[in-house]
XYZ file of N, CA and C in Angstrom:
486
model
N -4.181 -25.128 -28.122
C -3.563 -24.612 -26.601
C -4.124 -25.695 -25.585
N -2.131 -26.120 -24.278
C -3.619 -27.079 -23.392
C -3.408 -25.979 -22.186
N -4.327 -27.170 -20.935
C -4.612 -26.103 -19.654
C -3.682 -26.704 -19.358
N -1.810 -26.000 -19.323
C -1.310 -26.626 -18.006
C -0.997 -25.215 -16.956
N -0.792 -26.283 -16.188
C -0.581 -25.575 -14.370
C 0.629 -24.654 -14.201
N 1.620 -25.980 -14.505
C 3.417 -26.194 -15.005
C 3.313 -23.968 -15.015
N 2.934 -23.007 -16.229
C 3.121 -21.566 -16.151
C 2.560 -20.678 -15.084
N 1.596 -21.560 -13.953
C 1.357 -21.181 -12.602
C 2.417 -20.975 -11.659
N 3.156 -21.518 -11.607
C 4.361 -22.493 -11.210
C 5.410 -21.627 -10.733
N 5.868 -19.976 -10.966
C 6.655 -19.720 -11.185
C 7.835 -19.385 -9.297
N 8.889 -19.553 -9.395
C 9.963 -18.235 -8.348
C 9.675 -17.206 -7.500
N 9.996 -17.818 -6.765
C 9.775 -16.472 -5.689
C 11.169 -15.393 -6.072
N 11.937 -16.122 -6.948
C 13.017 -14.151 -7.761
C 11.503 -14.359 -8.979
N 11.576 -15.252 -9.546
C 11.205 -13.898 -11.068
C 10.009 -13.295 -10.521
N 9.841 -13.648 -9.472
C 8.234 -12.885 -8.384
C 8.326 -11.410 -8.147
N 9.272 -11.241 -7.657
C 10.220 -9.832 -7.066
C 12.181 -10.015 -8.266
N 11.635 -9.395 -8.273
C 12.736 -9.490 -9.239
C 13.214 -7.376 -8.894
N 14.688 -7.209 -9.370
C 15.192 -5.547 -9.082
C 15.111 -4.767 -9.718
N 14.769 -4.336 -10.412
C 14.813 -2.974 -11.556
C 15.376 -1.408 -11.441
N 15.900 -0.712 -12.104
C 17.253 0.454 -12.493
C 16.141 1.085 -12.030
N 15.810 2.362 -12.086
C 15.145 3.209 -12.077
C 15.668 4.856 -12.104
N 16.314 5.651 -12.777
C 16.478 6.459 -11.877
C 15.652 7.276 -10.943
N 16.988 7.853 -9.776
C 16.542 8.898 -8.937
C 16.307 10.628 -9.838
N 15.746 11.262 -8.136
C 14.903 12.407 -8.731
C 16.433 13.686 -9.193
N 16.529 14.056 -10.204
C 17.810 15.121 -10.610
C 18.275 15.223 -9.205
N 17.973 15.826 -8.312
C 18.733 16.563 -7.336
C 19.798 14.705 -6.723
N 19.755 14.049 -7.583
C 20.742 13.405 -6.338
C 22.168 12.866 -7.558
N 22.572 13.263 -7.830
C 24.035 13.287 -8.889
C 25.407 12.805 -8.363
N 26.029 11.949 -9.091
C 27.124 11.407 -9.157
C 28.276 11.960 -9.004
N 29.833 11.836 -8.737
C 31.201 12.856 -8.847
C 30.734 12.728 -10.421
N 29.571 12.723 -11.378
C 30.384 12.456 -12.638
C 28.916 13.251 -13.211
N 28.252 13.798 -12.358
C 26.922 14.779 -13.048
C 25.815 14.176 -13.464
N 26.025 12.097 -13.651
C 24.910 11.717 -14.212
C 23.543 11.616 -12.530
N 22.503 11.308 -13.366
C 21.480 11.108 -12.247
C 21.962 9.568 -11.637
N 21.690 9.136 -10.638
C 21.565 8.145 -9.968
C 21.153 6.683 -9.915
N 21.508 5.894 -10.360
C 20.042 4.594 -10.208
C 19.861 4.438 -8.848
N 18.212 4.092 -8.701
C 17.166 3.122 -7.343
C 16.890 2.023 -7.572
N 17.201 1.127 -7.530
C 16.995 -0.391 -7.525
C 16.223 -0.996 -6.126
N 14.795 -0.987 -7.067
C 13.772 -0.949 -6.437
C 13.401 -2.610 -6.933
N 12.740 -3.900 -5.848
C 12.923 -4.617 -6.066
C 11.192 -4.225 -5.500
N 10.263 -5.690 -6.126
C 9.115 -5.433 -7.268
C 8.708 -5.837 -6.366
N 8.001 -5.940 -4.760
C 7.403 -6.290 -4.299
C 5.642 -7.121 -4.677
N 5.834 -9.350 -3.612
C 4.803 -9.616 -4.723
C 3.475 -8.834 -3.175
N 2.379 -9.455 -4.461
C 1.476 -8.621 -3.854
C 0.692 -8.950 -1.777
N 1.616 -10.203 -1.172
C 1.514 -10.818 -1.032
C 2.667 -9.974 0.580
N 3.362 -9.399 0.180
C 3.867 -8.697 0.607
C 3.874 -7.300 1.576
N 2.956 -7.492 -0.272
C 2.753 -5.328 0.584
C 1.129 -5.265 1.394
N 0.520 -6.536 0.969
C -0.979 -6.141 1.356
C -0.010 -6.905 3.533
N 0.565 -7.561 3.636
C 1.698 -8.131 5.234
C 1.677 -6.851 5.355
N 2.186 -5.994 4.730
C 2.435 -4.083 5.477
C 1.528 -3.581 5.564
N 0.687 -3.572 4.893
C -0.688 -2.824 5.290
C -0.593 -2.938 6.132
N -1.714 -4.073 6.113
C -1.842 -5.076 7.654
C -1.465 -4.377 8.720
N 0.465 -5.065 9.132
C 0.935 -4.236 10.176
C 0.460 -2.165 11.123
N 0.150 -1.805 9.355
C -0.669 -0.675 9.707
C -1.264 -0.237 9.974
N -2.665 -1.410 10.371
C -4.095 -1.128 10.669
C -4.486 -2.482 11.678
N -5.832 -1.818 12.514
C -5.655 -1.877 14.223
C -7.149 -1.813 14.191
N -7.299 -2.464 14.729
C -9.279 -3.006 14.906
C -9.376 -3.186 16.125
N -9.330 -1.996 16.702
C -9.960 -1.601 18.857
C -12.196 -1.976 18.286
N -12.171 -1.742 20.575
C -13.210 -1.829 20.756
C -13.144 -0.149 20.600
N -14.457 0.312 20.324
C -14.775 1.692 20.696
C -14.992 1.802 21.228
N -14.520 3.330 22.444
C -14.770 3.628 23.813
C -15.420 4.513 23.908
N -16.678 5.346 24.838
C -17.273 6.553 25.496
C -16.437 6.916 26.287
N -16.639 8.619 26.263
C -15.889 9.303 27.639
C -15.440 8.332 28.998
N -16.375 7.890 29.540
C -16.517 6.911 30.516
C -15.481 5.757 30.341
N -15.219 5.169 28.739
C -14.444 4.024 29.053
C -15.312 2.548 28.747
N -16.143 3.011 28.064
C -17.649 2.269 28.717
C -17.130 1.545 26.899
N -17.859 0.241 26.281
C -18.197 0.385 25.228
C -18.654 0.750 24.421
N -19.090 0.948 23.489
C -20.110 1.435 22.577
C -21.479 0.596 21.939
N -22.117 0.285 22.453
C -23.300 -0.883 21.959
C -24.009 -0.132 20.986
N -23.941 -0.854 19.301
C -25.403 -0.666 18.601
C -25.905 -2.486 18.116
N -27.142 -1.828 18.604
C -27.856 -3.240 17.916
C -27.608 -4.478 19.414
N -27.443 -4.315 19.973
C -27.073 -5.204 20.629
C -24.972 -6.084 20.041
N -24.734 -4.735 19.276
C -22.863 -5.598 18.868
C -22.584 -3.284 19.731
N -21.007 -4.794 19.791
C -20.125 -3.871 20.508
C -19.992 -3.647 18.960
N -19.432 -2.036 18.272
C -18.481 -1.384 18.032
C -17.092 -1.057 18.054
N -16.688 -1.648 17.463
C -15.118 -1.682 16.261
C -14.871 0.152 16.375
N -13.745 0.821 16.605
C -12.849 1.533 15.761
C -11.953 0.583 14.150
N -12.029 1.163 13.260
C -10.497 0.676 11.871
C -10.160 2.039 11.868
N -8.596 1.404 12.281
C -7.956 2.952 12.367
C -6.489 2.886 11.218
N -6.788 3.595 10.533
C -5.437 2.101 9.245
C -3.672 3.973 9.041
N -3.460 2.939 9.225
C -2.156 4.508 8.969
C -1.076 4.898 7.722
N -2.565 5.107 6.187
C -1.788 4.197 4.581
C -0.441 5.240 4.407
N 0.042 6.335 5.462
C 0.709 7.120 4.764
C 2.029 6.558 5.759
N 2.553 6.508 6.886
C 2.983 5.211 6.755
C 3.575 4.153 6.776
N 2.226 3.422 5.909
C 2.404 1.996 5.737
C 3.021 2.535 4.318
N 2.883 3.112 3.676
C 3.305 3.948 2.121
C 5.173 4.517 2.667
N 5.303 5.104 3.561
C 6.623 4.047 3.505
C 7.705 3.178 4.026
N 7.144 1.932 4.446
C 7.890 1.289 4.517
C 7.674 0.861 3.735
N 6.826 0.093 2.629
C 6.986 -0.058 1.528
C 7.569 0.742 0.985
N 7.698 1.868 0.992
C 9.083 2.009 0.174
C 10.793 1.912 0.487
N 10.477 2.037 1.728
C 11.379 1.087 2.917
C 12.044 -0.786 1.694
N 11.291 -1.037 1.746
C 10.780 -2.673 2.370
C 11.817 -2.652 0.033
N 11.030 -2.127 -0.760
C 11.219 -1.449 -2.534
C 12.047 -0.609 -2.566
N 13.273 0.353 -2.035
C 13.785 0.201 -2.347
C 15.763 -0.963 -1.570
N 15.975 -0.879 -2.666
C 17.530 -2.066 -2.525
C 18.917 -1.543 -1.872
N 18.893 0.518 -3.012
C 19.375 1.509 -2.887
C 18.638 2.266 -3.733
N 18.626 2.958 -3.250
C 19.755 3.575 -1.161
C 18.487 2.080 -0.073
N 19.570 1.166 0.331
C 19.092 0.767 1.610
C 18.289 1.216 2.483
N 17.943 1.799 2.767
C 16.866 2.931 3.493
C 16.560 2.468 5.102
N 16.667 0.803 5.374
C 17.217 0.817 6.412
C 18.628 0.486 7.404
N 19.258 0.587 6.221
C 21.440 0.648 7.339
C 21.068 1.338 7.421
N 21.593 0.371 8.676
C 21.665 1.224 9.704
C 22.618 2.058 10.332
N 23.464 2.208 8.840
C 24.938 3.116 8.674
C 23.770 4.533 8.945
N 23.363 4.804 7.916
C 22.646 5.826 7.179
C 21.357 6.012 7.630
N 20.378 4.887 8.406
C 20.336 5.479 9.626
C 19.828 6.139 11.242
N 21.589 5.834 10.972
C 22.606 6.629 11.954
C 22.718 7.749 11.569
N 22.888 8.598 10.556
C 23.333 9.339 10.038
C 22.238 10.172 9.643
N 20.841 9.441 10.145
C 19.429 10.474 9.644
C 19.121 10.938 10.753
N 20.119 10.473 11.710
C 19.813 10.038 13.608
C 17.298 9.272 13.459
N 18.153 8.830 12.977
C 16.590 7.074 13.093
C 16.458 6.495 13.417
N 14.602 5.827 14.425
C 14.860 4.883 14.858
C 13.862 3.764 14.375
N 13.658 4.804 13.779
C 11.802 4.181 13.049
C 12.451 4.254 11.511
N 12.140 2.598 10.872
C 12.248 2.747 9.416
C 11.698 4.023 8.586
N 9.998 3.665 8.937
C 8.933 4.939 7.861
C 9.713 6.342 7.926
N 9.626 6.717 9.207
C 11.103 8.169 8.730
C 11.794 8.375 7.542
N 12.754 7.465 7.189
C 13.890 7.054 6.232
C 13.522 7.559 4.758
N 12.308 7.644 4.619
C 11.114 7.825 3.365
C 11.553 9.409 3.338
N 11.852 10.144 3.645
C 11.454 11.552 4.530
C 12.482 12.043 4.417
N 13.162 11.488 5.562
C 14.699 12.657 5.293
C 15.812 11.920 4.855
N 15.461 10.825 4.497
C 16.654 11.345 2.942
C 15.907 11.950 0.944
N 14.869 11.597 0.835
C 13.735 11.772 -0.224
C 13.399 13.028 0.690
N 13.941 14.493 1.609
C 13.380 16.088 2.165
C 12.617 16.788 0.894
N 12.866 16.737 0.358
C 12.131 18.500 -0.236
C 9.890 16.906 -1.271
N 9.778 18.155 -1.430
C 8.601 17.840 -1.545
C 8.495 17.307 -2.945
N 9.380 17.466 -3.697
C 9.378 16.538 -5.039
C 10.372 15.561 -5.215
N 11.373 15.509 -4.210
C 12.156 14.542 -4.206
C 11.733 12.950 -3.330
N 10.056 13.494 -3.355
C 10.294 11.977 -2.565
C 8.339 12.039 -3.401
N 7.398 12.565 -3.499
C 7.454 12.594 -3.870
C 6.984 11.557 -5.707
N 8.677 11.909 -5.160
C 9.827 11.120 -7.374
C 10.013 9.823 -6.800
N 9.653 10.120 -6.442
C 10.430 8.506 -5.525
C 8.788 7.590 -5.105
N 8.111 7.946 -4.582
C 7.029 7.321 -4.394
C 5.755 7.431 -5.423
N 6.093 7.849 -6.264
C 5.323 7.669 -7.629
C 5.946 6.376 -8.659
N 7.711 6.446 -9.057
C 8.315 5.501 -9.411
C 7.845 3.921 -7.966
N 8.355 3.772 -7.462
C 7.911 2.767 -7.051
C 7.076 1.872 -6.849
N 5.298 3.086 -6.542
C 4.213 2.642 -6.829
C 4.240 2.236 -7.564
N 4.854 2.512 -9.348
C 4.225 2.670 -10.327
C 4.724 1.059 -10.318
N 6.092 1.087 -10.203
C 6.567 -0.283 -10.843
C 5.794 -1.898 -8.935
N 5.306 -1.713 -9.012
C 5.142 -2.685 -7.529
C 3.761 -2.466 -8.186
N 2.151 -1.514 -9.314
C 1.334 -2.000 -10.389
C 0.411 -1.292 -8.983
N 0.622 -1.317 -7.588
C 0.151 -0.160 -7.148
C -0.464 1.005 -7.366
N 0.035 1.829 -8.224
C -0.838 3.512 -8.547
C 0.750 4.255 -9.495
N 0.351 4.664 -10.314
C 0.867 5.864 -11.218
C 1.164 5.715 -12.109
N 1.985 5.860 -12.550
C 3.620 5.742 -14.029
C 3.758 6.339 -14.167
N 5.445 5.653 -14.547
C 6.392 5.778 -14.741
C 6.249 6.780 -16.766
N 7.362 7.662 -16.145
C 6.938 8.633 -17.672
C 7.762 8.428 -17.986
N 7.500 8.877 -19.999
C 8.077 8.304 -21.053
C 9.755 7.851 -20.885
N 10.142 8.859 -19.918
C 11.792 9.866 -19.698
C 11.988 8.599 -18.551
N 11.747 8.016 -17.946
C 11.957 7.182 -17.041
C 11.996 5.310 -17.569
N 10.869 5.240 -18.620
C 11.198 4.253 -18.986
C 12.038 4.144 -19.999
N 13.493 4.534 -21.310
C 13.318 4.888 -21.505
C 15.306 4.558 -20.867
N 15.019 4.945 -19.693
C 16.516 5.335 -18.946
C 16.334 4.001 -17.948
N 15.237 3.161 -17.452
C 14.907 1.764 -17.539
C 15.347 0.802 -18.133
N 15.303 -0.454 -18.361
C 15.094 -1.522 -18.644
C 13.770 -1.533 -18.841
N 13.197 -1.882 -19.993
C 11.876 -1.612 -20.566
C 10.981 -3.314 -19.776
N 11.931 -3.957 -21.210
C 12.115 -5.228 -21.155
C 11.915 -5.644 -19.659
N 12.980 -4.964 -18.782
C 12.809 -4.795 -16.896
C 11.667 -5.146 -16.353
N 10.749 -4.059 -16.507
C 10.033 -3.186 -15.930
C 8.675 -4.222 -15.653
N 8.422 -4.552 -16.812
C 7.608 -4.450 -17.665
C 7.321 -6.810 -17.181
N 8.994 -7.221 -16.969
C 8.498 -8.812 -16.593
C 8.300 -7.810 -15.244
N 9.179 -7.513 -14.900
C 8.922 -7.168 -13.353
C 6.686 -6.934 -12.649
N 6.475 -5.733 -13.411
C 4.669 -6.384 -13.289
C 4.433 -7.780 -13.824
N 4.392 -8.006 -14.915
C 3.840 -9.112 -14.232
C 4.391 -10.333 -14.366
């Protein structure tokens, strides 16, 4: 077996594939079939960039507005909004429905894309289903159920994860 680096030289299109998976049971077409979601498998670099966008690193201040000092060093305050970052990841990953579509956002009266997943998938079980499926496809949590794997193209899922 030769050690050839060409095996690691992939195109961006290979990394961010689109996979179809079933939507929650409450989303059916006119024939009564469950709608299929289209999920783009985001790169780990893009996921990290989204997460960093919801991370703030500021100087910790006391009640008078003075910075806290500990051992001669300024104390910093790290804050992360993981819930908002997760919702942003959902918006970026979902290609159908396209949650950042201006028409859809206007319908739900939203100006912030991170509000859209909870508006469109308003029931707790719907939101949990979509979050679990998308995060499983992105490889950052959860697993697809056996039925979901059957309904989605298994080769497509395996290719997207690898």
